[in-house]
PDB file of C-alpha atoms in Angstrom:
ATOM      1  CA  UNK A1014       0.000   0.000   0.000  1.00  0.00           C
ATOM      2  CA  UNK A1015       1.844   3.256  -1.844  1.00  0.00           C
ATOM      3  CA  UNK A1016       1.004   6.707   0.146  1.00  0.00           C
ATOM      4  CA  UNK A1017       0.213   9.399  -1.321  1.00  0.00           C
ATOM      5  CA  UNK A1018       2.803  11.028  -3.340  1.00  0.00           C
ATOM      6  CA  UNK A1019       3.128  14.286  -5.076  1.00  0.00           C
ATOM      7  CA  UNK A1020       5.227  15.740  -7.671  1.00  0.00           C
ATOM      8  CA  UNK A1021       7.383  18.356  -7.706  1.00  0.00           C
ATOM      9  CA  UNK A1022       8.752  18.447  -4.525  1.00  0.00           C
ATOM     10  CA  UNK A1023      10.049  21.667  -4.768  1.00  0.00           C
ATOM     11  CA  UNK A1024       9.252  24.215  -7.596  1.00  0.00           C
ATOM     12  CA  UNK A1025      10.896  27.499  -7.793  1.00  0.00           C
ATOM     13  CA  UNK A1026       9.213  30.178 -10.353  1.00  0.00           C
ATOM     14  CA  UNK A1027       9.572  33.835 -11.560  1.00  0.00           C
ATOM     15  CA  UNK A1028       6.342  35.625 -10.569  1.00  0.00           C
ATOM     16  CA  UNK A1029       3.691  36.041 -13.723  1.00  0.00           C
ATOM     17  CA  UNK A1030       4.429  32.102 -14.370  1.00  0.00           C
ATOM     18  CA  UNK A1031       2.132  29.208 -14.159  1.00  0.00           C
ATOM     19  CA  UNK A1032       3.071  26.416 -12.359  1.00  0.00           C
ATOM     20  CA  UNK A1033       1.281  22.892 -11.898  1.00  0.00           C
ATOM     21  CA  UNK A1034       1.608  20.236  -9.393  1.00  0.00           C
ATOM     22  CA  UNK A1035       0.141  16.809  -9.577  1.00  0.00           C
ATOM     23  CA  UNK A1036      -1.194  14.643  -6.551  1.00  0.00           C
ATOM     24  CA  UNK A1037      -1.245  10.235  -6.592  1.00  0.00           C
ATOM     25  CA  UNK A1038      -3.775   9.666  -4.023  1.00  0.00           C
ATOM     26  CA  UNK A1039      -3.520   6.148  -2.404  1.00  0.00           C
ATOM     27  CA  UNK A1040      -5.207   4.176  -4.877  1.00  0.00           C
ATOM     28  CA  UNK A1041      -8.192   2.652  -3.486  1.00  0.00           C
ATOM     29  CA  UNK A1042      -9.260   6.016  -1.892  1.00  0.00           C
ATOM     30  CA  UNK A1043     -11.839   8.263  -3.382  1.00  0.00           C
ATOM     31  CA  UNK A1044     -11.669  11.686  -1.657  1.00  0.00           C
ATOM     32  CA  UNK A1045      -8.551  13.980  -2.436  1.00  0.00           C
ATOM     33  CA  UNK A1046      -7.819  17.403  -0.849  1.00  0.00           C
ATOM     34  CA  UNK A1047      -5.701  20.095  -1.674  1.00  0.00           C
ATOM     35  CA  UNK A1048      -4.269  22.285   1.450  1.00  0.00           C
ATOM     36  CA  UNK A1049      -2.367  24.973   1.411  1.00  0.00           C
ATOM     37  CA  UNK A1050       0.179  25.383   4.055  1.00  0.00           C
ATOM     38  CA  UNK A1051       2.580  28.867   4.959  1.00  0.00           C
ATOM     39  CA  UNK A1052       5.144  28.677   7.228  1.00  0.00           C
ATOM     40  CA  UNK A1053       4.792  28.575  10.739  1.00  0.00           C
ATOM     41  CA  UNK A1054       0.718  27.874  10.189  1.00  0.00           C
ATOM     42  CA  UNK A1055      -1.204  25.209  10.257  1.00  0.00           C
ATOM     43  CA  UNK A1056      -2.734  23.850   6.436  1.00  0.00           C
ATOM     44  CA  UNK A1057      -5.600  25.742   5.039  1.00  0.00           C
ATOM     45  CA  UNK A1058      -8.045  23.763   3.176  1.00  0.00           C
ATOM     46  CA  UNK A1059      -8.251  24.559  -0.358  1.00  0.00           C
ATOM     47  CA  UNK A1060     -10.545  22.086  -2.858  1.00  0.00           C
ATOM     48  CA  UNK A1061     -11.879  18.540  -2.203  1.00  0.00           C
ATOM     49  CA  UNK A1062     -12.762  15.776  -4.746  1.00  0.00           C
ATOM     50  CA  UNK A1063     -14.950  12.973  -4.422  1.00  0.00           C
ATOM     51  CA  UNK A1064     -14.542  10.903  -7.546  1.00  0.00           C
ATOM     52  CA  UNK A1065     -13.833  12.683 -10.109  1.00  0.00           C
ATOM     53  CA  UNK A1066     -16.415  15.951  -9.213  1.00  0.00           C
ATOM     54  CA  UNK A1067     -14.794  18.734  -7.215  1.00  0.00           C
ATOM     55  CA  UNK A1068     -17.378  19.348  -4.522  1.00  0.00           C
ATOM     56  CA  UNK A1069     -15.860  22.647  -2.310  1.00  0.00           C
ATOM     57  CA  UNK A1070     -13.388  25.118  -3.095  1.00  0.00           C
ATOM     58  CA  UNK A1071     -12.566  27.891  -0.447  1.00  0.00           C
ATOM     59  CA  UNK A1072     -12.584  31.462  -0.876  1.00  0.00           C
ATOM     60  CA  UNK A1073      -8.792  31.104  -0.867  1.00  0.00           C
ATOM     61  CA  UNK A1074      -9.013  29.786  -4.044  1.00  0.00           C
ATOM     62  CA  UNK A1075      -9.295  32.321  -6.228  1.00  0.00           C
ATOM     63  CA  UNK A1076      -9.903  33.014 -10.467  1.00  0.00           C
ATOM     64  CA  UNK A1077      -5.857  31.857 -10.768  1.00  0.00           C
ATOM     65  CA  UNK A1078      -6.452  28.950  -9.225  1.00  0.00           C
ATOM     66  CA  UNK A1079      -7.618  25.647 -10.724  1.00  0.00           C
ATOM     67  CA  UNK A1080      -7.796  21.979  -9.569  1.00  0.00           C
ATOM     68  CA  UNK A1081      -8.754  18.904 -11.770  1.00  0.00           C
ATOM     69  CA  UNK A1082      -9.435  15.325 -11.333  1.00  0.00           C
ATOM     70  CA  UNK A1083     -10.224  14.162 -14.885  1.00  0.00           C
ATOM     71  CA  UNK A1084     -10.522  10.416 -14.266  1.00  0.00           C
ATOM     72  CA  UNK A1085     -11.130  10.092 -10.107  1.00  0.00           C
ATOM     73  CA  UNK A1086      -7.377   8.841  -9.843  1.00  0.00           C
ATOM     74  CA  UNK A1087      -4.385  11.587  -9.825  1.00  0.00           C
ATOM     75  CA  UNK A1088      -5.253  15.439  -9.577  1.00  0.00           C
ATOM     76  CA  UNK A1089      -3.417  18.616 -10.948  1.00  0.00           C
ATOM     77  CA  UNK A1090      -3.541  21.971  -9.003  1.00  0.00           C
ATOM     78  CA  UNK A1091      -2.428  25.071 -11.493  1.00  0.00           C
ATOM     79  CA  UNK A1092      -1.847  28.431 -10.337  1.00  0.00           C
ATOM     80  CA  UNK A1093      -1.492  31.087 -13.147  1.00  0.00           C
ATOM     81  CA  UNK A1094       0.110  33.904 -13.252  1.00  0.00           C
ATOM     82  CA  UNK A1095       2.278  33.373  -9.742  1.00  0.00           C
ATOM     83  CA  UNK A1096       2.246  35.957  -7.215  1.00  0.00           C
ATOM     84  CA  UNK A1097       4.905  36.017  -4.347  1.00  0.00           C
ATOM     85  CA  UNK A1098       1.851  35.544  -1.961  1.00  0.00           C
ATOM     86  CA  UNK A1099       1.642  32.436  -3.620  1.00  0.00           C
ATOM     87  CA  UNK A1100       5.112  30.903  -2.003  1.00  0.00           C
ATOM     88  CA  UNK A1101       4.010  28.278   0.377  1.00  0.00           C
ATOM     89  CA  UNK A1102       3.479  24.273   0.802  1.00  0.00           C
ATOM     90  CA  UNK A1103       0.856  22.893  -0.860  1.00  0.00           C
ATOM     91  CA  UNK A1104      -0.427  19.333   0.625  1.00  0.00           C
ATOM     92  CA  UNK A1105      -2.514  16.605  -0.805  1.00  0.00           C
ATOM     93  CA  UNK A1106      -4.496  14.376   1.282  1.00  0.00           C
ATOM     94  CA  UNK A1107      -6.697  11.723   0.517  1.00  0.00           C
ATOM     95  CA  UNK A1108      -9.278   9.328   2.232  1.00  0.00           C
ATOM     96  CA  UNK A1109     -12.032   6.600   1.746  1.00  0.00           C
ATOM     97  CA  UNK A1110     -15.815   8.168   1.841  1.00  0.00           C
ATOM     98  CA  UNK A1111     -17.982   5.472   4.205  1.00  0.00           C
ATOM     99  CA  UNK A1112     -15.695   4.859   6.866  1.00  0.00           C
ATOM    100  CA  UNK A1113     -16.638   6.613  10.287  1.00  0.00           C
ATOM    101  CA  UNK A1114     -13.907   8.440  10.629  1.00  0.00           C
ATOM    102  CA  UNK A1115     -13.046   8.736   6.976  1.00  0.00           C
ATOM    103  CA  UNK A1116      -8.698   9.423   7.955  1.00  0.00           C
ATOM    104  CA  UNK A1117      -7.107  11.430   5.550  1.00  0.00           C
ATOM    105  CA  UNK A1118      -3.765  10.339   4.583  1.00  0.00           C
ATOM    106  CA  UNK A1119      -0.939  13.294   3.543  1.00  0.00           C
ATOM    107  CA  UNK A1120       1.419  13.633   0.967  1.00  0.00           C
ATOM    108  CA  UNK A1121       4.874  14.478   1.504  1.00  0.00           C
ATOM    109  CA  UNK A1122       4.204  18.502  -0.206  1.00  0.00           C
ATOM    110  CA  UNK A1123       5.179  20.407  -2.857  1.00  0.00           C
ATOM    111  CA  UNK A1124       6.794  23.606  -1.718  1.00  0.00           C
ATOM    112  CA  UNK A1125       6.396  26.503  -4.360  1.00  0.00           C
ATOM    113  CA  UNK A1126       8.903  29.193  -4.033  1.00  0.00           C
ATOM    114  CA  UNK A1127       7.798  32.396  -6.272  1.00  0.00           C
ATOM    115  CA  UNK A1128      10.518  35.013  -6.897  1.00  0.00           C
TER     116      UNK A1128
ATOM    117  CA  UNK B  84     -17.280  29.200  11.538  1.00  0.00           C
ATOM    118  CA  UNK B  85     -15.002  26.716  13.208  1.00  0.00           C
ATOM    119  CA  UNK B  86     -11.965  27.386  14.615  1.00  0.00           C
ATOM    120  CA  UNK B  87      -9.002  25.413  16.392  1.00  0.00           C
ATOM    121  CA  UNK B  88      -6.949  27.608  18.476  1.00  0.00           C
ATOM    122  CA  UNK B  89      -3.047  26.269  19.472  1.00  0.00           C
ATOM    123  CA  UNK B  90      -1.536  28.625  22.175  1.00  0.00           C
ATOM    124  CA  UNK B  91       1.479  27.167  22.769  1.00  0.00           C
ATOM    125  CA  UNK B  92       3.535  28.056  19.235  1.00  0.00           C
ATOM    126  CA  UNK B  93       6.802  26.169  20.791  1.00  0.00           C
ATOM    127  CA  UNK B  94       7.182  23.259  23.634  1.00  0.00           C
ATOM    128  CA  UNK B  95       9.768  21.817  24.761  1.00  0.00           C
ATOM    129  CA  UNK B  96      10.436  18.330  27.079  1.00  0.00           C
ATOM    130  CA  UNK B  97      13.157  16.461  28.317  1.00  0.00           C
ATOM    131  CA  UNK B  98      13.637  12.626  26.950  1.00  0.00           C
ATOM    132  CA  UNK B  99      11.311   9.863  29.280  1.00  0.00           C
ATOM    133  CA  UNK B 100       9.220  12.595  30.386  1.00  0.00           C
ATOM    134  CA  UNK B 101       5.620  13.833  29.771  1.00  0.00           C
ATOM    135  CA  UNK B 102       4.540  16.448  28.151  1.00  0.00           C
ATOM    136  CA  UNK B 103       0.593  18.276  27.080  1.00  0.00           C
ATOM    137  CA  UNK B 104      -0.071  20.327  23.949  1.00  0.00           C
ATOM    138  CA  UNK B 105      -3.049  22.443  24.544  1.00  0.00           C
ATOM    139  CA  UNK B 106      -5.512  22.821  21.811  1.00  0.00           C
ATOM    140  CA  UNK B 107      -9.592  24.155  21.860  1.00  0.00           C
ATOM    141  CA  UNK B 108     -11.544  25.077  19.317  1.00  0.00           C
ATOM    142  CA  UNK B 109     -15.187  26.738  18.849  1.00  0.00           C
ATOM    143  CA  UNK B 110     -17.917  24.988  17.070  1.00  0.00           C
ATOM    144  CA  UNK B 111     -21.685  24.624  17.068  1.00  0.00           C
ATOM    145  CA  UNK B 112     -21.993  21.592  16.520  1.00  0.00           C
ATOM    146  CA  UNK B 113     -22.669  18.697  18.997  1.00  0.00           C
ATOM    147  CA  UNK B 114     -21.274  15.743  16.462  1.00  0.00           C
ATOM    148  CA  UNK B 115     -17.690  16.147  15.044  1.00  0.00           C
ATOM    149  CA  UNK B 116     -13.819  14.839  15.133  1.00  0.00           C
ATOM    150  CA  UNK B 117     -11.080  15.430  16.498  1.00  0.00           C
ATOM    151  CA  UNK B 118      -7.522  14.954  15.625  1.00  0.00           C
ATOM    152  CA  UNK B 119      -3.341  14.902  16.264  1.00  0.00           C
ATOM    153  CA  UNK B 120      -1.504  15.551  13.483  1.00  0.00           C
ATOM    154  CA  UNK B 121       2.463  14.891  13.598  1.00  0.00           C
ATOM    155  CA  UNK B 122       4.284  16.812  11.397  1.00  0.00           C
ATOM    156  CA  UNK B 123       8.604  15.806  11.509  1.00  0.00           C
ATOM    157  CA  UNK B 124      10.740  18.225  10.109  1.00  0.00           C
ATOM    158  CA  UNK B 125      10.272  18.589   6.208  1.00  0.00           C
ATOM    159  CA  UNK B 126       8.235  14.953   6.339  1.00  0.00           C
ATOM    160  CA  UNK B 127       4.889  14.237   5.992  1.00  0.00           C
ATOM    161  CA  UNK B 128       1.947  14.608   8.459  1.00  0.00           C
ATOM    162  CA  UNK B 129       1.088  11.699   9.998  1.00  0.00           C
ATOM    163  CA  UNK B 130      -2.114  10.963  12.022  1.00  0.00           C
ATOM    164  CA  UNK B 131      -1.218  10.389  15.687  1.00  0.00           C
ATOM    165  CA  UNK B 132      -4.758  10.495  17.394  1.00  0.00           C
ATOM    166  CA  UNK B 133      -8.055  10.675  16.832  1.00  0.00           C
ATOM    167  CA  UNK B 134     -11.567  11.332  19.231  1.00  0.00           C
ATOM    168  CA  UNK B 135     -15.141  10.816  18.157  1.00  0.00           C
ATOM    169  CA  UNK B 136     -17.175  13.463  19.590  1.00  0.00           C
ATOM    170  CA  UNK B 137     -19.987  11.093  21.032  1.00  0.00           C
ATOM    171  CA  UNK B 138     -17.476   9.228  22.842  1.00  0.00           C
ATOM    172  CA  UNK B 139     -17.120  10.080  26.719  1.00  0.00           C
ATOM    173  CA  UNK B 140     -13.972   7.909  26.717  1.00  0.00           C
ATOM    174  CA  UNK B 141     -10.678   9.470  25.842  1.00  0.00           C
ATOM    175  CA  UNK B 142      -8.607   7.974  23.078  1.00  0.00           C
ATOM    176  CA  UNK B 143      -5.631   6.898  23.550  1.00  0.00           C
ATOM    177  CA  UNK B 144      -2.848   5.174  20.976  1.00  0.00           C
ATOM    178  CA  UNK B 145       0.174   3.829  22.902  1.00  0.00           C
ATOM    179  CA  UNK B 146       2.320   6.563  24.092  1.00  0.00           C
ATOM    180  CA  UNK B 147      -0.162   9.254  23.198  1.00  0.00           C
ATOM    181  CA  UNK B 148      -3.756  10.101  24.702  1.00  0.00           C
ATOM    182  CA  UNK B 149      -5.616  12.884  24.963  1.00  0.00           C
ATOM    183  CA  UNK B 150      -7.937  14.421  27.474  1.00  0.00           C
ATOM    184  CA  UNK B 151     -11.445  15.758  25.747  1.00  0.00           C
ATOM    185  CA  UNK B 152     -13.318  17.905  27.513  1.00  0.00           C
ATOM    186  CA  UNK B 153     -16.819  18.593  25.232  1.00  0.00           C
ATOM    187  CA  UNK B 154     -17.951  21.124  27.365  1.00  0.00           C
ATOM    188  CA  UNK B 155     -14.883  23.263  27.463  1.00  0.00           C
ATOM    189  CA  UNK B 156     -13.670  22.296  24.217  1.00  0.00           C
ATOM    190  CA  UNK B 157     -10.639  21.965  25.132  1.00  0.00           C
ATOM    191  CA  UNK B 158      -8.946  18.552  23.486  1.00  0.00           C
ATOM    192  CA  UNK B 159      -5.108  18.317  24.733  1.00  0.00           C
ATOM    193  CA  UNK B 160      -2.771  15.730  23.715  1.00  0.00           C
ATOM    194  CA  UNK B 161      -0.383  13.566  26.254  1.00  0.00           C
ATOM    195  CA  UNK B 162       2.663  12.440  25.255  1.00  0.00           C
ATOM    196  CA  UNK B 163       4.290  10.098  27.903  1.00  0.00           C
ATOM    197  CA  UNK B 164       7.777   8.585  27.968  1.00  0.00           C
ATOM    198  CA  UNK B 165       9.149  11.191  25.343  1.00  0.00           C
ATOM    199  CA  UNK B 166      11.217   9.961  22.618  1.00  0.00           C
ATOM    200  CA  UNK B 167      13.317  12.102  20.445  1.00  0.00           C
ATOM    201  CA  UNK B 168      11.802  10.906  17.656  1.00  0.00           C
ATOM    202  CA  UNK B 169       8.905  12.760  18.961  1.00  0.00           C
ATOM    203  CA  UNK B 170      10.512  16.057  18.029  1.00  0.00           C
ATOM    204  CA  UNK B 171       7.713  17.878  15.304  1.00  0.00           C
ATOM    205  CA  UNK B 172       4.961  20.221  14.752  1.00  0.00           C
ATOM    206  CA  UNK B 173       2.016  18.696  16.128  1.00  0.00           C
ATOM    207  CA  UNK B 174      -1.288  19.581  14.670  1.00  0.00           C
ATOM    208  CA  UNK B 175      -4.871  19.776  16.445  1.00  0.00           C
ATOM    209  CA  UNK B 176      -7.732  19.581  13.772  1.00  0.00           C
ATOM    210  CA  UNK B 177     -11.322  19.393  13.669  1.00  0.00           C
ATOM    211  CA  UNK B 178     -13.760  17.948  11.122  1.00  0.00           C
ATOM    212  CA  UNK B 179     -17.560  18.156  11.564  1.00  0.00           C
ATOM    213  CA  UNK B 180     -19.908  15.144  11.428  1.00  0.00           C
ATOM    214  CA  UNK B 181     -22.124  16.454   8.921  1.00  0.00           C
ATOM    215  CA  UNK B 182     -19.438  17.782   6.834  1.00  0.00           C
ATOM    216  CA  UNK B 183     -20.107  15.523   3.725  1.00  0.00           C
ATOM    217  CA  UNK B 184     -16.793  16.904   2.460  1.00  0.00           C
ATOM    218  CA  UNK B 185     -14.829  16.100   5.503  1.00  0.00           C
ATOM    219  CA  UNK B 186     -12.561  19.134   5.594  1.00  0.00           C
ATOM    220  CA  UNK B 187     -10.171  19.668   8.492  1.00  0.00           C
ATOM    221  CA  UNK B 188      -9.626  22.759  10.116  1.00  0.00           C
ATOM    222  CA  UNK B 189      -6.513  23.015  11.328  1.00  0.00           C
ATOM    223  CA  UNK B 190      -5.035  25.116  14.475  1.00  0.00           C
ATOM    224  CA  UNK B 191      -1.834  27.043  13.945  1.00  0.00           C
ATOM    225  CA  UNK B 192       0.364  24.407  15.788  1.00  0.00           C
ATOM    226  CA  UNK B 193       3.209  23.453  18.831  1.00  0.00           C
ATOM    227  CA  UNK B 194       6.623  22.948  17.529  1.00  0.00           C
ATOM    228  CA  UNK B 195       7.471  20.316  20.438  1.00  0.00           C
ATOM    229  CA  UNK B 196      11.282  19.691  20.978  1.00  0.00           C
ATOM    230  CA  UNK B 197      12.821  16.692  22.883  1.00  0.00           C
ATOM    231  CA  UNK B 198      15.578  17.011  25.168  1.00  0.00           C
ATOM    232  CA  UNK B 199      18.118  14.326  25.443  1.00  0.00           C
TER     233      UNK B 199
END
């Protein structure tokens, strides 16, 4: 049983860039979430999928912002146009709807630098 | 809106000894979750500890219990017999029952440091 695992680790970008990160959600799991951590705070929640349908995004997710799940499996975020604001950790999660407690598991991060 | 509230921003204990991260939040809700989340330096979170709501008993997982107090909520975490692999940010979070989406609300955290 893989954890979850995302990809880049680290990404380093000029401001005005996109960047995208991608997110492998333990496989038999259903529900993915996309946090977004700065440093010194705790995660922020940013999107959830269930399946394939993205069910809640936060107001922190704004226009430049955009999370996919095409087939229920993986998931990209892409941020557009990169702001220095942007520069933080951005964590994956995912769980198994039905279970009482439904435990999300983490991924190890992506940390986006923006210069 | 929930929140999870972490006062202590830095703790520290010596090796074989106890130690109690303070977390309380604010809901509405009667039903909900409660977690400990590890987080090692740059590694990934872990889950250390987790309460049902409904439950009067406090969980516990080895080394590490907690001591839930609905009425208060206040939900502090007990780490006995310190190890130094201990040493992390530790995490309080809180999901609702109802939240079909299951979202966790995280506090701001305790960067907990073990002495030899």
């Amino acid at each position: 049983d893989t954890g979850v695992s995302q990809d880049p680790r680290h990404k380093i970008t000029k401001r005005g860039q996109n960047v995208t990160f991608r997110c492998d959600p333990i496989s038999e799991h259903n529900r993915l979430y996309w946090y977004r951590q700065t440093l010194g705070q705790g995660p922020e929640f940013l999107t959830y999928f269930q399946n394939e349908a993205q069910l809640e995004k936060s107001r922190l997710l704004s226009d430049r912002f955009s999370a996919e799940r095409p087939k229920g499996s993986f998931s990209t975020l892409e941020i557009q146009r990169t702001e220095q604001g942007d520069s933080a950790m951005y964590l994956c999660a995912s769980s198994r709807s039905g279970l009482p407690t439904d435990t999300q598991y983490f991924g190890p991060g992506t940390r986006l630098t923006v210069l | 809106a929930q929140t999870v509230t972490q006062s202590q921003p830095e703790m520290s204990v010596q090796e074989a000894e106890t130690v109690t991260l303070s977390c309380t939040y604010d809901t509405s809700e009667s039903d909900y979750y409660l977690f400990w989340y590890k987080q090692p330096p740059s590694r990934q979170m872990i889950l250390v500890i987790r309460q049902e709501a409904y439950k009067q008993q406090n969980a516990t997982e080895n080394r590490f219990s907690v001591n839930f107090q609905k009425a208060a909520k206040s939900f502090s975490l007990k780490i006995s017999d310190s190890q130094l692999g201990d040493a992390a940010m530790y995490f309080c979070a809180y999901r609702g029952f109802y939240n079909q989406g299951g979202k966790l609300i995280f506090g701001q955290g305790t960067e907990l440091s073990v002495k030899p």
